Amino acid sequence: MTTRANVATADPLVGRIAERAQLRRRIIDDKQKLITIWGPGGIGKTRLARELIHDANTLVFSGGIFTCALVSAMRAGDLVAIVARAIGLSASTARSHEDRLARIGRALAARGRTLVLLDNVEQIVAETCAALSAWMMIAPETTFIATSRELLGVSGESPCELAPLNVPRTDAEVETSDAVELLVRRARDVRPDFEADPRTLREIVSRLDGIPLAIELAAARLAVLSARQLALRLDRRFEVLAVRHGGAEARQRTLRGAIDWSWELLDEAEQHALAELSVFHGAFDLDAAEAVLDHPAAAASVIHALRSKSLIVSHPADTPGGAPRFSLFESIRDYSLEKLGDRRSEVQARHAKYFIHAAEERAALVDGLAGEEALRWLTREQPSLVTLVDRYLAENTPQAAELALRAVLALEPMLSIHGANMLVVDLLARIETVCALENFSDAMRLRFLEARASSLLVLGHLQEAGRATGDAQRIAREVGEIHHARVLTIAAYIQQAQGHQEQAMNTAQAALALAEAIGARREQGTSLAYIGLVLHVRDQFSEALVHYERALAIHLEVGHLRAEIRTRARLAFLMQDLGRPEDAIAQCEEARRVEEKLESRQLNGLLLGYIGNFRRAQGRISEARDHYSRAVQLLRRAGDRRFEATFTMDDGIACLLDADHETAATQLALAAKIIDEVGDARLSTLIAGYELMTQAGLGDVEAARAAFDRANAYVASVNDPATQSLLELQAAQLDVASSKHASPKIRERLLARARAIVAQLPKPILGEHRRIAVHLLQRELDQAELTKNTLLVMRDGSKIRPPGSAWVDLVAHPSTQRVLAMLVHRRIASPNASVASADLIEGGWPGEKVVASAAANRLRVLLTWLRTNGLRDLLKSDRGAYWLDSGAPIAIVESEDAHD
C-alpha cells in the first residue's frame, strides 16, 4: 500500500491550486469512480496525481491508497501484473486474462473504499479501458485516477484536461504567473543568485507554452546562460533543451524525448497529418485544415484524434454558434515541422493558396453588407497572413514578392479600419526592397500605390501620398476607367487636405464624370462625398448638403460602410454649421451605430470628436473636453495625425470658450505643432486664427499679431475665400486687444471697427467656426464696453484708468495713491458712505505735523488733480466729506490688460 510519506515530493507543487481543489472534491465528496488527468507530455499530469495521492486521507480510503507506474507496460498482461503487485496479490495461476482481471476486481472490492492511481496509460489505452470497465463493475467502492496523453473513453470517465501554467500577457502579470514562478524556482536551484527582467521571463515561458517540463529543462540551462541568452536561443529549442532532467523517467529527460514518446504512439496517418498541420503558426479552423491536409476528407476525424491525444489545443469559437479553432504548442509545432521534411514546400504552398485566396475574397466584402463577418475573419487570420508575407519576402524572388503583396493588399482594408496604417506602409516598403515596382504588373503596381497613398493620407504624410497618387494616375489611365476614377478620388482628398480647394474640386468632378460614364456606383458615391467636402469647406453649405445626401444614398445602396460613416460624420458637422444641432446629433448617432459593426479605432475617434463639438456648442464644456481627450487618444493610436490635430485644436477652442486662456494656448500650440508636420495649410490657418484670439484675450498684442501673420502666410498659400473671411473676423480681436492701450479717441475707433465687422455679417450666422469667432469677439466687445464706463484701479495702487480715459501713473504720487485707496475701499465696503477730510489728510500724509489750513490746502490740490485726470464726474463732496459716485463701476485689476 502506498503511503503519504513515500510519494511526497521534495519541492512543493507550483500552481495547480484550482485543479487540485476541484479534483479533491471529485474524489472525496463526489466519489467519482474514474478521473482521467490528461494532457500533452510534460504538462505535469503525474506530478499532480501524486500530490492528490499524497493529500488523500487513509481514514477516508480505509481500503488503501495505491500507485501503479505503468510507463513500462506494453501489453494487457503487463498492466495486470503491475496492478496486482501494487495491491499485494500473489502471482496468479488463473489461465485466462479475464480471470486475472476478475481476481484483481474481487481483491479491490474486498478492501472497501480504495484509491488507485494508474500512471501513464497512453500506450495501452485499449487494454486499460477493458480492465477499468471490469474493475469498476466488480469494485464499485474503488476510485481510479488515470494519467494519460489521451482520453480513455470509458463509460463514467470524468476527464480533467491539464492546461499549461498561466503565462503572463504583460510585465505587470509576471509576479502572479505560475509559469514564471516555476522558472525562477528551478533556476535558483542551479544558480542561487539568478535574476532577470520581467520582459525576458515573460518571453521565455511564453515561448515554452507554459509547459512545466520545458520550463524545468530551460531552467537547468540557466546554470550557464543568462535569461536573455536563453531567450535568444529558443529558436533552437531541441538543441538547447537537450539537457537531461535527472528526476524524470527516460522518456521525459529531454524535450525531444517527451515529444518522441507522443509521436511514436500515433499511427502513420496521424503522424502525416500532424506534420502537415505544423505549417500553421497560429490558430486554424477545420476549413483551413482541409485545405492544407493531403486527405481533406479525413480532416475532421484526424483532428479529433490528435486533439484527444493532447497534440492539438482546442479554442472556443469567437462568435456564438461559430466553429472551434485549433493550434499546436510551439514545441510540438517545431518538432512536427522537422518531420515534414521534403514535403514542407508543397504543404506551405497549399497553406498560402488557401489563405491568400480566402483573404482576397473577404477583403472584397469588407465594405459591403457582409463586411462584419469578413472583417472578423481577416482580423482573426492576420497572424497567418503576416507570417506568409515574412516567408515570401525571405525567399527574395519577384514571384514570392507578388504573393506577399497580394497578402498585404488583402489585409489592407482591415488594417486601415483598425488604425494600423503604419503597418501597411511598413509591409509595402519591405516588399519594394525585395522587388522593384517595375517588376510587377500594371494592375498590381496600381493597387500597391493606391494602398500606399491611402495609408499615408491617414497618417498625415500628404506630400508622399500625393506623389503616390501621381504615379498611380499615370498607370490607372492604362489599366481602366474605374481604377482611374478611384485614384482620382484619393488625389482629390489629398489636395483638399493640403488646402488646394479649387484643384480638389476639379479632380473630384473628373472622378465623378468617369464613374458616371461607366456606371461605377461605389466610385460615384465616393466622388460626390469629396465634392461635398470641398463645397462644405468653401462655406457653400446648400450645395454641400445636396452632394452629401446624394453620396449617402449611394453608400447605402452599395453597402459601403466606411464611406457611409465618414459621410454621415461630415453631414453631421454640416448640420451643426447650418444651426441644426438635433439633425447633427441624429446623423452622428446613426454613424456610431454603423461603426460598431467595424470597431474602427480611427472612425470611432472621428465620431467621438464630432460629438465633442456638439457638446461644446451646447455649452457642455467638460463633456466636450472628455470626448476630445478620448478621440485624440484613439486617433493617435491609429496614426491619424490630421484629425488628432483637429480635435486637439477643438479642445483648445473649448477652453477658450470657457475663458481658460492659458490651457487654450497650450492645446492650440500642440495642435499647431502636429499639423506643421502634416502640411495642411487650411487647418494651420484655422489654428493660427484661434491662437490669435487666445493671445488677444490674454492681452498679449504682440503674440496675437504674430499668430495673425502666420495665419496670413498660410491662407495666402491656399487661396480660399472662406478661410480668408474667417481670419478677418478672428483678426478683429486684435483691434479690441489694441484698444486697451490706446487713447480714448483711438480706442473708440478700434472698437467701432470691430463692432462693424460683426454687424455686417448676414443673419443667421452660418458656420460653426464663424459663430464661435463672433461669440468670442462679442464677449471681448462687451467687456470693453463695461471697461469703458469703469474706474480701473491697480491692486498695488500704482495706476488708475478713469472711465473713457487712458491709464494714469500714480507711482510719483504716493499721497494720492493713499487718499484714492481710502476712497475706493470705502466705496466698495459701503457704497453710499463718505470719508471725512480729516481722515483723508491723516491717511494721505500719515504722521506729518502740518497746520490745519496748510493740510486742507494740500488735500484740495490733490483732489483737484484727481478731478483733472479723469475723476471729475466720479469724485463727490459735501461739507468737508468726500466719496466716489456709487453709480459708477469700480474694478480692482492686476494689470493693464485684465479687469474683474
PDB file of N, CA and C in Angstrom, residues 80-119:
ATOM      1  N   VAL A  80      -1.916  -5.943 -15.807  1.00  0.00           N
ATOM      2  CA  VAL A  80      -2.456  -6.786 -14.729  1.00  0.00           C
ATOM      3  C   VAL A  80      -1.376  -7.093 -13.695  1.00  0.00           C
ATOM      4  N   ALA A  81      -0.186  -7.443 -14.154  1.00  0.00           N
ATOM      5  CA  ALA A  81       0.897  -7.807 -13.238  1.00  0.00           C
ATOM      6  C   ALA A  81       1.280  -6.645 -12.341  1.00  0.00           C
ATOM      7  N   ILE A  82       1.387  -5.433 -12.913  1.00  0.00           N
ATOM      8  CA  ILE A  82       1.807  -4.258 -12.131  1.00  0.00           C
ATOM      9  C   ILE A  82       0.745  -3.898 -11.096  1.00  0.00           C
ATOM     10  N   VAL A  83      -0.539  -3.924 -11.478  1.00  0.00           N
ATOM     11  CA  VAL A  83      -1.600  -3.579 -10.536  1.00  0.00           C
ATOM     12  C   VAL A  83      -1.691  -4.630  -9.435  1.00  0.00           C
ATOM     13  N   ALA A  84      -1.612  -5.924  -9.804  1.00  0.00           N
ATOM     14  CA  ALA A  84      -1.678  -6.989  -8.800  1.00  0.00           C
ATOM     15  C   ALA A  84      -0.565  -6.837  -7.784  1.00  0.00           C
ATOM     16  N   ARG A  85       0.641  -6.553  -8.299  1.00  0.00           N
ATOM     17  CA  ARG A  85       1.783  -6.393  -7.393  1.00  0.00           C
ATOM     18  C   ARG A  85       1.582  -5.190  -6.467  1.00  0.00           C
ATOM     19  N   ALA A  86       1.022  -4.090  -7.001  1.00  0.00           N
ATOM     20  CA  ALA A  86       0.827  -2.884  -6.200  1.00  0.00           C
ATOM     21  C   ALA A  86      -0.148  -3.100  -5.065  1.00  0.00           C
ATOM     22  N   ILE A  87      -1.195  -3.920  -5.286  1.00  0.00           N
ATOM     23  CA  ILE A  87      -2.201  -4.110  -4.237  1.00  0.00           C
ATOM     24  C   ILE A  87      -1.908  -5.338  -3.367  1.00  0.00           C
ATOM     25  N   GLY A  88      -0.755  -5.990  -3.598  1.00  0.00           N
ATOM     26  CA  GLY A  88      -0.299  -7.048  -2.724  1.00  0.00           C
ATOM     27  C   GLY A  88      -0.810  -8.423  -3.036  1.00  0.00           C
ATOM     28  N   LEU A  89      -1.246  -8.681  -4.291  1.00  0.00           N
ATOM     29  CA  LEU A  89      -1.698 -10.024  -4.665  1.00  0.00           C
ATOM     30  C   LEU A  89      -0.498 -10.885  -5.054  1.00  0.00           C
ATOM     31  N   SER A  90      -0.553 -12.130  -4.707  1.00  0.00           N
ATOM     32  CA  SER A  90       0.500 -13.072  -5.120  1.00  0.00           C
ATOM     33  C   SER A  90       0.329 -13.411  -6.577  1.00  0.00           C
ATOM     34  N   ALA A  91       1.332 -14.052  -7.162  1.00  0.00           N
ATOM     35  CA  ALA A  91       1.256 -14.436  -8.577  1.00  0.00           C
ATOM     36  C   ALA A  91       0.019 -15.289  -8.823  1.00  0.00           C
ATOM     37  N   SER A  92      -0.631 -15.025  -9.947  1.00  0.00           N
ATOM     38  CA  SER A  92      -1.892 -15.704 -10.248  1.00  0.00           C
ATOM     39  C   SER A  92      -1.654 -16.983 -11.033  1.00  0.00           C
ATOM     40  N   THR A  93      -2.466 -17.989 -10.742  1.00  0.00           N
ATOM     41  CA  THR A  93      -2.425 -19.246 -11.512  1.00  0.00           C
ATOM     42  C   THR A  93      -3.580 -19.323 -12.498  1.00  0.00           C
ATOM     43  N   ALA A  94      -4.369 -18.240 -12.574  1.00  0.00           N
ATOM     44  CA  ALA A  94      -5.528 -18.228 -13.484  1.00  0.00           C
ATOM     45  C   ALA A  94      -5.052 -18.365 -14.911  1.00  0.00           C
ATOM     46  N   ARG A  95      -5.795 -19.107 -15.684  1.00  0.00           N
ATOM     47  CA  ARG A  95      -5.402 -19.360 -17.079  1.00  0.00           C
ATOM     48  C   ARG A  95      -5.728 -18.191 -17.996  1.00  0.00           C
ATOM     49  N   SER A  96      -6.897 -17.564 -17.839  1.00  0.00           N
ATOM     50  CA  SER A  96      -7.318 -16.531 -18.799  1.00  0.00           C
ATOM     51  C   SER A  96      -7.062 -15.128 -18.236  1.00  0.00           C
ATOM     52  N   HIS A  97      -6.928 -14.201 -19.169  1.00  0.00           N
ATOM     53  CA  HIS A  97      -6.755 -12.790 -18.804  1.00  0.00           C
ATOM     54  C   HIS A  97      -7.974 -12.287 -18.048  1.00  0.00           C
ATOM     55  N   GLU A  98      -9.170 -12.687 -18.468  1.00  0.00           N
ATOM     56  CA  GLU A  98     -10.401 -12.248 -17.819  1.00  0.00           C
ATOM     57  C   GLU A  98     -10.428 -12.694 -16.363  1.00  0.00           C
ATOM     58  N   ASP A  99      -9.952 -13.939 -16.106  1.00  0.00           N
ATOM     59  CA  ASP A  99      -9.920 -14.430 -14.728  1.00  0.00           C
ATOM     60  C   ASP A  99      -8.968 -13.595 -13.874  1.00  0.00           C
ATOM     61  N   ARG A 100      -7.828 -13.211 -14.456  1.00  0.00           N
ATOM     62  CA  ARG A 100      -6.867 -12.405 -13.704  1.00  0.00           C
ATOM     63  C   ARG A 100      -7.436 -11.022 -13.392  1.00  0.00           C
ATOM     64  N   LEU A 101      -8.164 -10.425 -14.383  1.00  0.00           N
ATOM     65  CA  LEU A 101      -8.826  -9.137 -14.146  1.00  0.00           C
ATOM     66  C   LEU A 101      -9.842  -9.260 -13.017  1.00  0.00           C
ATOM     67  N   ALA A 102     -10.653 -10.353 -13.074  1.00  0.00           N
ATOM     68  CA  ALA A 102     -11.688 -10.545 -12.066  1.00  0.00           C
ATOM     69  C   ALA A 102     -11.073 -10.724 -10.685  1.00  0.00           C
ATOM     70  N   ARG A 103      -9.949 -11.405 -10.610  1.00  0.00           N
ATOM     71  CA  ARG A 103      -9.282 -11.627  -9.320  1.00  0.00           C
ATOM     72  C   ARG A 103      -8.881 -10.294  -8.691  1.00  0.00           C
ATOM     73  N   ILE A 104      -8.321  -9.366  -9.522  1.00  0.00           N
ATOM     74  CA  ILE A 104      -7.943  -8.036  -9.007  1.00  0.00           C
ATOM     75  C   ILE A 104      -9.192  -7.285  -8.571  1.00  0.00           C
ATOM     76  N   GLY A 105     -10.272  -7.360  -9.381  1.00  0.00           N
ATOM     77  CA  GLY A 105     -11.510  -6.693  -9.035  1.00  0.00           C
ATOM     78  C   GLY A 105     -12.046  -7.163  -7.692  1.00  0.00           C
ATOM     79  N   ARG A 106     -12.037  -8.485  -7.452  1.00  0.00           N
ATOM     80  CA  ARG A 106     -12.553  -9.020  -6.191  1.00  0.00           C
ATOM     81  C   ARG A 106     -11.681  -8.566  -5.013  1.00  0.00           C
ATOM     82  N   ALA A 107     -10.385  -8.516  -5.248  1.00  0.00           N
ATOM     83  CA  ALA A 107      -9.482  -8.080  -4.174  1.00  0.00           C
ATOM     84  C   ALA A 107      -9.749  -6.625  -3.797  1.00  0.00           C
ATOM     85  N   LEU A 108      -9.985  -5.772  -4.822  1.00  0.00           N
ATOM     86  CA  LEU A 108     -10.293  -4.363  -4.558  1.00  0.00           C
ATOM     87  C   LEU A 108     -11.629  -4.229  -3.843  1.00  0.00           C
ATOM     88  N   ALA A 109     -12.619  -5.019  -4.299  1.00  0.00           N
ATOM     89  CA  ALA A 109     -13.940  -4.958  -3.685  1.00  0.00           C
ATOM     90  C   ALA A 109     -13.879  -5.358  -2.219  1.00  0.00           C
ATOM     91  N   ALA A 110     -13.044  -6.307  -1.907  1.00  0.00           N
ATOM     92  CA  ALA A 110     -12.947  -6.776  -0.528  1.00  0.00           C
ATOM     93  C   ALA A 110     -12.356  -5.716   0.389  1.00  0.00           C
ATOM     94  N   ARG A 111     -11.596  -4.813  -0.133  1.00  0.00           N
ATOM     95  CA  ARG A 111     -10.946  -3.778   0.677  1.00  0.00           C
ATOM     96  C   ARG A 111     -11.906  -2.647   1.056  1.00  0.00           C
ATOM     97  N   GLY A 112     -13.042  -2.494   0.390  1.00  0.00           N
ATOM     98  CA  GLY A 112     -13.931  -1.359   0.649  1.00  0.00           C
ATOM     99  C   GLY A 112     -13.490  -0.136  -0.147  1.00  0.00           C
ATOM    100  N   ARG A 113     -13.565   1.028   0.479  1.00  0.00           N
ATOM    101  CA  ARG A 113     -13.245   2.257  -0.264  1.00  0.00           C
ATOM    102  C   ARG A 113     -11.741   2.367  -0.458  1.00  0.00           C
ATOM    103  N   THR A 114     -11.351   2.361  -1.737  1.00  0.00           N
ATOM    104  CA  THR A 114      -9.940   2.280  -2.104  1.00  0.00           C
ATOM    105  C   THR A 114      -9.633   3.307  -3.193  1.00  0.00           C
ATOM    106  N   LEU A 115      -8.385   3.802  -3.235  1.00  0.00           N
ATOM    107  CA  LEU A 115      -7.943   4.756  -4.263  1.00  0.00           C
ATOM    108  C   LEU A 115      -6.762   4.156  -5.009  1.00  0.00           C
ATOM    109  N   VAL A 116      -6.862   4.103  -6.361  1.00  0.00           N
ATOM    110  CA  VAL A 116      -5.804   3.515  -7.178  1.00  0.00           C
ATOM    111  C   VAL A 116      -5.384   4.519  -8.266  1.00  0.00           C
ATOM    112  N   LEU A 117      -4.089   4.823  -8.334  1.00  0.00           N
ATOM    113  CA  LEU A 117      -3.546   5.671  -9.396  1.00  0.00           C
ATOM    114  C   LEU A 117      -2.931   4.789 -10.475  1.00  0.00           C
ATOM    115  N   LEU A 118      -3.422   4.905 -11.705  1.00  0.00           N
ATOM    116  CA  LEU A 118      -2.847   4.226 -12.873  1.00  0.00           C
ATOM    117  C   LEU A 118      -2.096   5.297 -13.662  1.00  0.00           C
ATOM    118  N   ASP A 119      -0.798   5.361 -13.478  1.00  0.00           N
ATOM    119  CA  ASP A 119       0.004   6.468 -14.005  1.00  0.00           C
ATOM    120  C   ASP A 119       0.632   6.110 -15.349  1.00  0.00           C
TER     121      ASP A 119
END
